[in-house]
Amino acid sequence: MTYWYEGPLAAFDTETTGVDVETDRIVSAALVVQDAPGVRPRVSRWLVNPGVPVPAGATEVHGLTDEHLQRNGRWPAPVMFEIAELLAEQAAAGRPLVVMNAPFDLTLLDRELRRHRASSLGNWVDATPLRVLDPRVLDKHLDRYRKGRRTLTDLCAHYEVTLADAHDAAADALAALDVVRALGRRFAARLERLTPADLHALQTAWHAAQARGLQAWFARSGTPETVDTSWPLRPELPAAA
């Protein structure tokens, strides 16, 4: 019997102008599809001219400058269409989609679709919903008492996964996919009887509990930050950009 973490998986990642899902923009994205561990993945990449300035802080993270994106990036509207179409294909094929910190990347994509296509991510995957696997949520639930940060870089170090070029969308997507496979093997006794659909539903509850715990910690420390409990997609705000 082949368990889900040894079977076909896809992974999606973006690089952006910042960390606000309502106002920031996608500057690059990648979808990685792998039929089995060790099989060469199929990679789709997009470079986007976001139509807004890229802050220096964002360029320091991913290395993409205004000049480079204006010269080599495509307009957002056709790119968002292609991304949404390929994600819908993954859902239709029954292929789980790995997204590290899914509420960020998927919400940002949703807002870009609304902005440039008068559509939404939900419209594309309404018939066959995405089955999302978020290594951050899975790791925090399955190994909740481990101390330390849980960024993609940290998870790669913990699960002995190679991350060759951090903050390149394709490299990050592939690393997240490998982390999920490694995590599946490590916690096989707790995961092998669950389907991706089961896990998708469970992660909704796990993420909400994790968010409430973080919100309580913020309250105790006097930090005026609000943590969204929604997963894998945040609801649309009435005044979204």
Coordinates of N, CA and C in Angstrom, one line a residue:
M1 N 0.8 -1.2 0.0 CA 0.0 0.0 0.0 C 0.9 1.2 0.0
T2 N 0.6 2.2 -0.9 CA 1.3 3.4 -0.9 C 0.5 4.5 -0.2
Y3 N 1.2 5.0 0.9 CA 0.6 6.1 1.6 C 0.7 7.4 0.9
W4 N -0.1 8.4 1.3 CA -0.2 9.7 0.6 C 1.2 10.4 0.5
Y5 N 2.0 10.3 1.6 CA 3.2 11.0 1.6 C 4.3 10.3 0.7
E6 N 4.0 9.1 0.2 CA 4.9 8.5 -0.8 C 4.3 8.6 -2.2
G7 N 3.2 9.2 -2.4 CA 2.6 9.3 -3.7 C 2.7 10.6 -4.3
P8 N 1.9 10.9 -5.3 CA 2.0 12.2 -6.0 C 1.6 13.4 -5.1
L9 N 2.5 14.4 -5.2 CA 2.2 15.7 -4.4 C 2.6 16.8 -5.3
A10 N 1.9 18.0 -5.1 CA 2.3 19.2 -5.7 C 2.6 20.2 -4.6
A11 N 3.3 21.3 -5.0 CA 3.7 22.3 -4.0 C 3.7 23.7 -4.7
F12 N 3.2 24.7 -3.9 CA 3.1 26.0 -4.5 C 3.8 27.0 -3.5
D13 N 4.4 28.0 -4.1 CA 5.1 29.0 -3.3 C 5.1 30.3 -4.1
T14 N 5.2 31.4 -3.4 CA 5.3 32.8 -4.0 C 6.4 33.6 -3.3
E15 N 6.9 34.5 -4.1 CA 7.7 35.6 -3.5 C 6.9 36.9 -3.8
T16 N 7.0 37.9 -2.9 CA 6.1 39.0 -2.9 C 6.8 40.3 -2.6
T17 N 5.9 41.4 -2.7 CA 6.4 42.7 -2.4 C 6.4 43.0 -0.9
G18 N 5.8 42.1 -0.1 CA 5.7 42.3 1.4 C 4.9 41.2 2.0
V19 N 4.4 41.5 3.2 CA 3.8 40.5 4.0 C 2.3 40.8 4.3
D20 N 1.7 41.8 3.7 CA 0.3 42.1 3.9 C -0.5 41.5 2.7
V21 N -1.3 40.5 3.0 CA -2.0 39.8 2.0 C -3.0 40.6 1.3
E22 N -3.5 41.7 1.9 CA -4.5 42.6 1.3 C -3.9 43.6 0.4
T23 N -2.7 44.0 0.5 CA -2.1 45.1 -0.3 C -0.9 44.7 -1.1
D24 N -0.2 43.7 -0.6 CA 1.1 43.3 -1.3 C 0.8 42.5 -2.5
R25 N 1.8 42.3 -3.4 CA 1.7 41.7 -4.7 C 2.6 40.5 -4.9
I26 N 2.3 39.6 -5.8 CA 3.2 38.5 -6.1 C 4.2 39.0 -7.2
V27 N 5.5 38.7 -7.0 CA 6.5 39.0 -8.0 C 7.0 37.7 -8.6
S28 N 6.9 36.6 -8.0 CA 7.3 35.3 -8.6 C 6.5 34.2 -7.9
A29 N 6.3 33.1 -8.6 CA 5.6 32.0 -8.1 C 6.1 30.7 -8.8
A30 N 5.8 29.6 -8.1 CA 6.2 28.3 -8.7 C 5.3 27.2 -8.3
L31 N 5.0 26.3 -9.2 CA 4.3 25.1 -8.8 C 5.2 23.9 -9.2
V32 N 5.4 23.0 -8.2 CA 6.2 21.9 -8.3 C 5.3 20.6 -8.2
V33 N 5.4 19.7 -9.2 CA 4.7 18.5 -9.1 C 5.6 17.3 -9.2
Q34 N 5.4 16.4 -8.2 CA 6.3 15.2 -8.1 C 5.4 14.0 -8.0
D35 N 5.6 13.0 -8.8 CA 4.8 11.8 -8.8 C 5.1 10.8 -7.7
A36 N 6.4 10.8 -7.2 CA 6.8 9.9 -6.2 C 8.1 10.4 -5.7
P37 N 8.5 10.0 -4.5 CA 9.8 10.4 -3.9 C 11.0 10.0 -4.9
G38 N 11.9 10.9 -5.1 CA 13.1 10.6 -5.9 C 12.8 10.8 -7.4
V39 N 11.6 11.0 -7.8 CA 11.2 11.2 -9.2 C 11.5 12.7 -9.5
R40 N 12.1 13.0 -10.7 CA 12.3 14.4 -11.0 C 11.0 15.2 -11.1
P41 N 10.9 16.3 -10.4 CA 9.7 17.1 -10.4 C 9.5 17.9 -11.7
R42 N 8.3 18.2 -12.0 CA 7.9 19.1 -13.1 C 7.7 20.5 -12.4
V43 N 8.3 21.5 -13.0 CA 8.3 22.8 -12.3 C 7.7 23.8 -13.3
S44 N 6.8 24.6 -12.8 CA 6.2 25.7 -13.6 C 6.6 27.0 -12.8
R45 N 7.2 28.0 -13.5 CA 7.6 29.2 -12.8 C 7.0 30.4 -13.5
W46 N 6.7 31.4 -12.7 CA 6.2 32.7 -13.2 C 7.0 33.9 -12.6
L47 N 7.3 34.8 -13.4 CA 7.9 36.1 -13.0 C 7.0 37.2 -13.3
V48 N 6.7 38.0 -12.3 CA 5.6 39.0 -12.5 C 6.1 40.4 -12.3
N49 N 5.7 41.3 -13.2 CA 5.8 42.7 -13.0 C 4.6 43.2 -12.3
P50 N 4.7 43.5 -11.0 CA 3.5 43.7 -10.1 C 2.8 45.0 -10.4
G51 N 3.5 45.9 -11.1 CA 2.8 47.2 -11.4 C 2.9 48.2 -10.2
V52 N 3.6 47.8 -9.2 CA 3.9 48.7 -8.0 C 5.4 48.5 -7.7
P53 N 5.9 49.6 -7.0 CA 7.4 49.5 -6.6 C 7.6 48.3 -5.6
V54 N 8.8 47.7 -5.8 CA 9.2 46.6 -4.9 C 10.0 47.2 -3.8
P55 N 9.6 47.1 -2.5 CA 10.4 47.7 -1.5 C 11.8 47.1 -1.4
A56 N 12.7 47.9 -0.9 CA 14.1 47.4 -0.8 C 14.2 46.2 0.1
G57 N 13.4 46.2 1.2 CA 13.4 45.1 2.1 C 13.0 43.8 1.5
A58 N 12.0 43.9 0.6 CA 11.6 42.7 -0.1 C 12.6 42.2 -1.1
T59 N 13.3 43.1 -1.8 CA 14.4 42.8 -2.7 C 15.5 42.1 -2.0
E60 N 15.8 42.5 -0.7 CA 16.8 41.9 0.1 C 16.5 40.5 0.4
V61 N 15.3 40.1 0.5 CA 14.9 38.8 0.8 C 15.0 37.9 -0.5
H62 N 14.3 38.3 -1.6 CA 14.3 37.4 -2.8 C 15.2 37.8 -3.9
G63 N 15.8 39.0 -3.8 CA 16.7 39.4 -4.9 C 16.1 40.0 -6.1
L64 N 14.8 40.1 -6.2 CA 14.1 40.6 -7.4 C 13.9 42.1 -7.3
T65 N 14.5 42.8 -8.2 CA 14.5 44.3 -8.3 C 13.4 44.8 -9.2
D66 N 13.0 46.1 -9.0 CA 12.1 46.7 -9.9 C 12.5 46.6 -11.4
E67 N 13.8 46.9 -11.6 CA 14.3 46.9 -12.9 C 14.2 45.5 -13.6
H68 N 14.6 44.5 -12.8 CA 14.5 43.1 -13.4 C 13.1 42.7 -13.7
L69 N 12.2 43.0 -12.8 CA 10.8 42.6 -13.0 C 10.1 43.4 -14.1
Q70 N 10.5 44.7 -14.3 CA 9.9 45.4 -15.4 C 10.4 44.9 -16.7
R71 N 11.7 44.5 -16.7 CA 12.3 44.0 -17.9 C 11.8 42.6 -18.3
N72 N 11.7 41.7 -17.3 CA 11.5 40.3 -17.5 C 10.1 39.8 -17.0
G73 N 9.5 40.5 -16.2 CA 8.2 40.0 -15.6 C 7.0 40.2 -16.6
R74 N 6.0 39.3 -16.4 CA 4.8 39.4 -17.2 C 3.8 40.2 -16.4
W75 N 2.7 40.7 -17.1 CA 1.6 41.4 -16.5 C 0.9 40.4 -15.6
P76 N 0.4 40.8 -14.4 CA -0.2 39.9 -13.5 C -1.5 39.1 -14.0
A77 N -2.3 39.8 -14.8 CA -3.6 39.1 -15.1 C -3.4 37.8 -15.8
P78 N -2.6 37.6 -16.8 CA -2.5 36.3 -17.4 C -1.8 35.3 -16.5
V79 N -0.8 35.8 -15.7 CA -0.1 34.9 -14.8 C -1.1 34.3 -13.7
M80 N -1.9 35.2 -13.1 CA -2.9 34.7 -12.1 C -3.8 33.7 -12.7
F81 N -4.2 33.9 -13.9 CA -5.1 32.9 -14.6 C -4.4 31.6 -14.8
E82 N -3.1 31.6 -15.2 CA -2.4 30.4 -15.4 C -2.2 29.6 -14.1
I83 N -1.9 30.4 -13.0 CA -1.6 29.8 -11.7 C -2.9 29.1 -11.2
A84 N -4.0 29.8 -11.3 CA -5.3 29.3 -10.8 C -5.7 28.1 -11.6
E85 N -5.5 28.1 -12.9 CA -5.8 27.0 -13.7 C -5.0 25.7 -13.4
L86 N -3.7 25.9 -13.1 CA -2.9 24.8 -12.7 C -3.2 24.3 -11.3
L87 N -3.6 25.1 -10.4 CA -4.0 24.7 -9.1 C -5.3 23.9 -9.2
A88 N -6.2 24.4 -10.0 CA -7.4 23.6 -10.2 C -7.2 22.3 -10.8
E89 N -6.2 22.2 -11.7 CA -5.8 20.9 -12.3 C -5.3 19.9 -11.2
Q90 N -4.5 20.4 -10.2 CA -4.1 19.6 -9.1 C -5.2 19.0 -8.3
A91 N -6.2 19.9 -8.0 CA -7.4 19.5 -7.3 C -8.2 18.4 -8.1
A92 N -8.4 18.7 -9.3 CA -9.1 17.7 -10.2 C -8.4 16.4 -10.3
A93 N -7.1 16.4 -10.2 CA -6.3 15.1 -10.3 C -6.3 14.4 -9.0
G94 N -6.8 15.1 -7.9 CA -6.7 14.5 -6.6 C -5.3 14.6 -6.0
R95 N -4.5 15.5 -6.5 CA -3.1 15.6 -6.0 C -3.1 16.6 -4.9
P96 N -2.7 16.2 -3.7 CA -2.6 17.2 -2.6 C -1.6 18.3 -2.9
L97 N -1.9 19.5 -2.4 CA -1.1 20.7 -2.6 C -0.4 21.1 -1.3
V98 N 0.9 21.0 -1.3 CA 1.7 21.5 -0.2 C 1.9 23.0 -0.3
V99 N 1.6 23.7 0.8 CA 1.8 25.2 0.8 C 2.3 25.5 2.2
M100 N 3.5 26.0 2.3 CA 4.1 26.4 3.6 C 3.4 27.7 4.0
N101 N 2.8 27.7 5.2 CA 2.0 28.8 5.7 C 1.0 29.2 4.7
A102 N 0.1 28.3 4.4 CA -0.9 28.4 3.3 C -1.8 29.7 3.4
P103 N -2.2 30.1 4.6 CA -3.0 31.3 4.6 C -2.3 32.6 4.0
F104 N -1.0 32.6 4.0 CA -0.3 33.7 3.3 C -0.4 33.6 1.8
D105 N 0.2 32.5 1.3 CA 0.3 32.4 -0.2 C -1.1 32.2 -0.9
L106 N -1.9 31.5 -0.3 CA -3.2 31.3 -1.0 C -4.1 32.5 -0.9
T107 N -4.1 33.2 0.2 CA -4.8 34.4 0.4 C -4.3 35.5 -0.6
L108 N -3.0 35.6 -0.7 CA -2.4 36.6 -1.6 C -2.8 36.3 -3.0
L109 N -2.8 35.0 -3.4 CA -3.2 34.6 -4.7 C -4.7 35.0 -5.0
D110 N -5.5 34.7 -4.0 CA -6.9 35.0 -4.1 C -7.1 36.5 -4.3
R111 N -6.4 37.3 -3.6 CA -6.5 38.8 -3.7 C -6.0 39.3 -5.1
E112 N -5.0 38.6 -5.6 CA -4.5 39.0 -6.9 C -5.5 38.6 -8.0
L113 N -6.2 37.5 -7.8 CA -7.2 37.1 -8.8 C -8.4 38.0 -8.7
R114 N -8.8 38.5 -7.5 CA -9.8 39.5 -7.4 C -9.4 40.8 -8.0
R115 N -8.2 41.2 -7.8 CA -7.7 42.4 -8.3 C -7.5 42.5 -9.9
H116 N -7.0 41.4 -10.4 CA -6.7 41.4 -11.9 C -7.6 40.6 -12.7
R117 N -8.4 39.7 -12.1 CA -9.3 38.8 -12.9 C -10.8 38.9 -12.5
A118 N -11.1 39.8 -11.6 CA -12.5 39.9 -11.1 C -13.0 38.5 -10.7
S119 N -12.2 37.7 -10.1 CA -12.5 36.3 -9.8 C -12.0 36.1 -8.4
S120 N -11.9 34.8 -8.0 CA -11.4 34.4 -6.7 C -10.8 33.0 -6.8
L121 N -10.0 32.6 -5.9 CA -9.5 31.3 -5.9 C -10.6 30.2 -5.7
G122 N -11.6 30.6 -4.9 CA -12.7 29.7 -4.7 C -13.5 29.4 -5.9
N123 N -13.5 30.4 -6.9 CA -14.2 30.1 -8.1 C -13.6 29.0 -8.9
W124 N -12.2 29.0 -8.8 CA -11.5 28.0 -9.6 C -11.5 26.6 -9.1
V125 N -11.7 26.5 -7.8 CA -11.6 25.1 -7.2 C -13.0 24.8 -6.5
D126 N -14.0 25.4 -7.0 CA -15.4 25.2 -6.4 C -15.8 23.7 -6.7
A127 N -15.6 23.2 -7.9 CA -16.1 21.9 -8.2 C -15.3 20.8 -7.5
T128 N -14.0 21.0 -7.4 CA -13.1 20.0 -6.8 C -12.2 20.8 -5.8
P129 N -12.5 20.8 -4.5 CA -11.7 21.6 -3.6 C -10.2 21.2 -3.5
L130 N -9.3 22.1 -3.2 CA -7.9 21.8 -2.9 C -7.8 21.0 -1.7
R131 N -6.9 20.0 -1.6 CA -6.5 19.3 -0.4 C -5.1 19.8 0.0
V132 N -5.1 20.7 0.9 CA -3.9 21.5 1.2 C -3.1 20.8 2.4
L133 N -1.8 20.7 2.3 CA -1.0 20.1 3.3 C 0.0 21.2 3.7
D134 N -0.1 21.7 4.9 CA 0.8 22.9 5.3 C 1.8 22.3 6.3
P135 N 3.1 22.3 5.9 CA 4.1 21.7 6.8 C 4.2 22.4 8.1
R136 N 3.9 23.7 8.1 CA 4.0 24.5 9.4 C 2.9 24.0 10.4
V137 N 1.7 23.9 9.9 CA 0.6 23.5 10.8 C 0.8 22.0 11.2
L138 N 1.2 21.2 10.3 CA 1.4 19.7 10.6 C 2.5 19.6 11.6
D139 N 3.6 20.3 11.4 CA 4.8 20.1 12.4 C 4.4 20.6 13.7
K140 N 3.7 21.8 13.8 CA 3.4 22.4 15.1 C 2.4 21.5 15.9
H141 N 1.5 20.7 15.1 CA 0.6 19.8 15.8 C 1.3 18.5 16.2
L142 N 2.1 18.0 15.3 CA 2.6 16.6 15.6 C 3.8 16.7 16.5
D143 N 4.5 17.8 16.6 CA 5.7 17.9 17.5 C 5.6 19.2 18.3
R144 N 4.4 19.4 19.0 CA 4.0 20.7 19.5 C 4.9 21.2 20.6
Y145 N 5.7 20.3 21.3 CA 6.5 20.8 22.4 C 7.9 21.0 22.1
R146 N 8.3 20.9 20.8 CA 9.6 21.2 20.4 C 9.9 22.7 20.4
K147 N 10.9 23.1 21.0 CA 11.2 24.5 21.1 C 11.9 25.0 19.8
G148 N 11.8 26.3 19.6 CA 12.5 26.9 18.4 C 11.6 27.4 17.4
R149 N 12.1 28.1 16.4 CA 11.3 28.6 15.3 C 10.9 27.5 14.3
R150 N 9.9 27.8 13.5 CA 9.4 26.8 12.5 C 9.3 27.4 11.2
T151 N 10.3 28.2 10.8 CA 10.3 28.7 9.4 C 10.6 27.5 8.5
L152 N 10.5 27.7 7.2 CA 10.9 26.7 6.2 C 12.3 26.2 6.4
T153 N 13.2 27.2 6.6 CA 14.6 26.9 6.8 C 14.8 26.0 8.0
D154 N 14.1 26.4 9.1 CA 14.2 25.6 10.4 C 13.6 24.2 10.2
L155 N 12.5 24.1 9.5 CA 11.9 22.7 9.2 C 12.8 21.9 8.4
C156 N 13.4 22.5 7.4 CA 14.4 21.7 6.5 C 15.5 21.2 7.3
A157 N 16.1 22.0 8.2 CA 17.2 21.6 9.1 C 16.7 20.4 10.0
H158 N 15.5 20.6 10.6 CA 15.0 19.6 11.5 C 14.7 18.2 10.8
Y159 N 14.2 18.3 9.6 CA 13.8 17.0 8.9 C 14.9 16.6 7.9
E160 N 16.0 17.3 7.9 CA 17.2 16.9 7.1 C 16.8 17.0 5.6
V161 N 16.2 18.1 5.2 CA 15.8 18.3 3.8 C 16.7 19.4 3.3
T162 N 17.2 19.3 2.1 CA 18.1 20.3 1.5 C 17.3 21.4 0.9
L163 N 17.7 22.6 1.3 CA 17.1 23.8 0.7 C 18.2 24.6 0.0
A164 N 18.3 24.4 -1.3 CA 19.4 24.9 -2.0 C 19.4 26.4 -2.2
D165 N 18.3 27.0 -2.4 CA 18.3 28.4 -2.7 C 17.1 29.1 -2.1
A166 N 17.2 29.3 -0.8 CA 16.0 29.9 0.0 C 15.5 31.2 -0.6
H167 N 14.2 31.3 -0.6 CA 13.5 32.5 -1.2 C 13.5 32.5 -2.7
D168 N 13.8 31.4 -3.3 CA 13.5 31.2 -4.7 C 12.2 30.4 -4.7
A169 N 11.1 30.8 -5.4 CA 9.8 30.2 -5.2 C 9.9 28.7 -5.5
A170 N 10.6 28.3 -6.6 CA 10.6 26.9 -6.9 C 11.4 26.1 -5.9
A171 N 12.5 26.6 -5.4 CA 13.3 25.9 -4.4 C 12.5 25.8 -3.1
D172 N 11.8 26.8 -2.7 CA 11.1 26.7 -1.5 C 9.9 25.8 -1.6
A173 N 9.3 25.7 -2.8 CA 8.1 24.8 -3.0 C 8.6 23.4 -2.9
L174 N 9.7 23.1 -3.6 CA 10.3 21.7 -3.5 C 10.7 21.3 -2.1
A175 N 11.3 22.2 -1.4 CA 11.8 21.9 0.0 C 10.5 21.7 0.9
A176 N 9.5 22.4 0.7 CA 8.3 22.2 1.5 C 7.7 20.9 1.2
L177 N 7.7 20.5 -0.1 CA 7.2 19.2 -0.5 C 8.0 18.1 0.2
D178 N 9.3 18.2 0.2 CA 10.2 17.2 0.8 C 10.0 17.1 2.3
V179 N 9.8 18.3 2.9 CA 9.5 18.3 4.4 C 8.3 17.5 4.7
V180 N 7.2 17.7 3.9 CA 6.0 17.0 4.1 C 6.2 15.5 4.0
R181 N 7.0 15.1 3.0 CA 7.2 13.6 2.8 C 8.0 13.1 4.1
A182 N 9.0 13.9 4.5 CA 9.8 13.5 5.7 C 9.0 13.4 6.9
L183 N 8.1 14.4 7.0 CA 7.2 14.5 8.2 C 6.2 13.3 8.2
G184 N 5.7 13.0 7.0 CA 4.8 11.8 6.9 C 5.5 10.5 7.4
R185 N 6.7 10.3 6.9 CA 7.5 9.1 7.3 C 7.7 9.1 8.9
R186 N 8.1 10.3 9.4 CA 8.5 10.3 10.8 C 7.3 10.1 11.7
F187 N 6.1 10.5 11.3 CA 4.9 10.4 12.1 C 3.9 9.4 11.4
A188 N 4.5 8.4 10.7 CA 3.6 7.5 10.0 C 2.5 6.9 10.8
A189 N 2.9 6.5 12.0 CA 1.9 5.8 12.9 C 0.7 6.7 13.1
R190 N 0.8 8.0 13.1 CA -0.3 8.9 13.3 C -1.0 9.4 12.1
L191 N -0.3 9.2 10.9 CA -0.8 9.9 9.7 C -1.2 8.9 8.6
E192 N -0.7 7.6 8.6 CA -0.8 6.8 7.5 C -2.3 6.4 7.2
R193 N -3.1 6.4 8.3 CA -4.5 6.0 8.1 C -5.4 7.2 7.7
L194 N -4.8 8.4 7.6 CA -5.6 9.6 7.3 C -5.4 9.9 5.8
T195 N -6.4 10.3 5.1 CA -6.3 10.7 3.7 C -6.0 12.2 3.7
P196 N -5.5 12.7 2.6 CA -5.3 14.2 2.4 C -6.6 15.0 2.8
A197 N -7.8 14.5 2.4 CA -9.0 15.1 2.7 C -9.2 15.2 4.2
D198 N -8.9 14.1 4.9 CA -9.0 14.1 6.4 C -8.0 15.1 7.0
L199 N -6.8 15.1 6.5 CA -5.8 16.1 7.0 C -6.2 17.5 6.7
H200 N -6.8 17.8 5.6 CA -7.2 19.1 5.3 C -8.2 19.6 6.3
A201 N -9.2 18.8 6.6 CA -10.2 19.2 7.6 C -9.5 19.3 9.0
L202 N -8.6 18.4 9.4 CA -8.0 18.5 10.7 C -7.1 19.7 10.8
Q203 N -6.4 20.0 9.7 CA -5.5 21.2 9.8 C -6.3 22.5 10.0
T204 N -7.6 22.6 9.6 CA -8.4 23.7 9.8 C -8.6 23.9 11.3
A205 N -8.8 22.8 12.0 CA -9.0 22.9 13.5 C -7.6 23.1 14.2
W206 N -6.6 22.4 13.7 CA -5.3 22.6 14.3 C -4.8 24.0 14.2
H207 N -4.9 24.6 13.0 CA -4.4 25.9 12.8 C -5.2 26.9 13.7
A208 N -6.5 26.7 13.8 CA -7.3 27.6 14.7 C -6.8 27.6 16.1
A209 N -6.5 26.3 16.6 CA -6.1 26.2 18.0 C -4.7 26.8 18.1
Q210 N -3.8 26.6 17.2 CA -2.5 27.2 17.2 C -2.6 28.7 17.2
A211 N -3.5 29.3 16.4 CA -3.6 30.7 16.3 C -4.2 31.3 17.7
R212 N -5.1 30.6 18.3 CA -5.6 31.1 19.5 C -4.6 31.0 20.6
G213 N -3.7 30.0 20.6 CA -2.6 29.9 21.5 C -1.6 31.1 21.3
L214 N -1.3 31.4 20.1 CA -0.4 32.5 19.8 C -1.1 33.9 20.2
Q215 N -2.4 34.0 20.0 CA -3.1 35.2 20.4 C -3.0 35.4 21.9
A216 N -3.2 34.3 22.6 CA -3.1 34.4 24.1 C -1.7 34.8 24.5
W217 N -0.7 34.3 23.9 CA 0.7 34.7 24.2 C 0.9 36.1 23.9
F218 N 0.4 36.6 22.8 CA 0.5 38.1 22.5 C -0.2 38.9 23.6
A219 N -1.4 38.4 24.0 CA -2.1 39.2 25.0 C -1.3 39.3 26.3
R220 N -0.7 38.1 26.7 CA 0.1 38.1 27.9 C 1.3 39.0 27.8
S221 N 1.9 39.1 26.6 CA 3.1 39.9 26.5 C 2.8 41.4 26.1
G222 N 1.5 41.7 26.0 CA 1.2 43.1 25.7 C 1.4 43.5 24.2
T223 N 1.4 42.5 23.3 CA 1.6 42.8 21.9 C 0.2 42.9 21.3
P224 N 0.0 44.1 20.6 CA -1.4 44.4 20.1 C -1.6 43.8 18.7
E225 N -1.2 42.6 18.5 CA -1.3 41.9 17.2 C -2.5 40.9 17.2
T226 N -3.2 40.9 16.1 CA -4.3 40.0 15.9 C -3.9 38.8 15.1
V227 N -4.2 37.6 15.5 CA -3.9 36.4 14.8 C -5.2 35.9 14.1
D228 N -5.1 35.7 12.8 CA -6.3 35.1 12.1 C -6.3 33.6 12.3
T229 N -7.5 33.1 12.6 CA -7.6 31.6 12.8 C -8.0 30.9 11.5
S230 N -8.2 31.6 10.4 CA -8.7 31.0 9.2 C -7.6 30.2 8.5
W231 N -7.9 29.1 7.9 CA -7.0 28.3 7.2 C -7.8 27.4 6.2
P232 N -7.3 27.2 5.0 CA -6.0 27.7 4.4 C -6.1 29.1 3.7
L233 N -7.3 29.7 3.8 CA -7.6 30.9 3.1 C -8.3 31.9 4.0
R234 N -7.8 33.1 4.1 CA -8.5 34.1 5.0 C -9.7 34.7 4.2
P235 N -10.8 35.0 5.0 CA -11.9 35.6 4.3 C -11.6 36.9 3.8
E236 N -12.4 37.3 2.7 CA -12.1 38.6 2.1 C -12.6 39.7 3.0
L237 N -11.8 40.8 3.1 CA -12.1 42.0 3.9 C -13.0 42.9 3.0
P238 N -13.9 43.6 3.5 CA -14.8 44.5 2.7 C -14.0 45.5 1.9
A239 N -12.9 46.0 2.6 CA -12.1 47.0 1.9 C -10.7 46.5 1.4
A240 N -10.7 45.2 1.0 CA -9.5 44.7 0.4 C -9.0 45.5 -0.8
A241 N -7.7 45.6 -0.9 CA -7.1 46.4 -2.1 C -7.3 45.7 -3.4

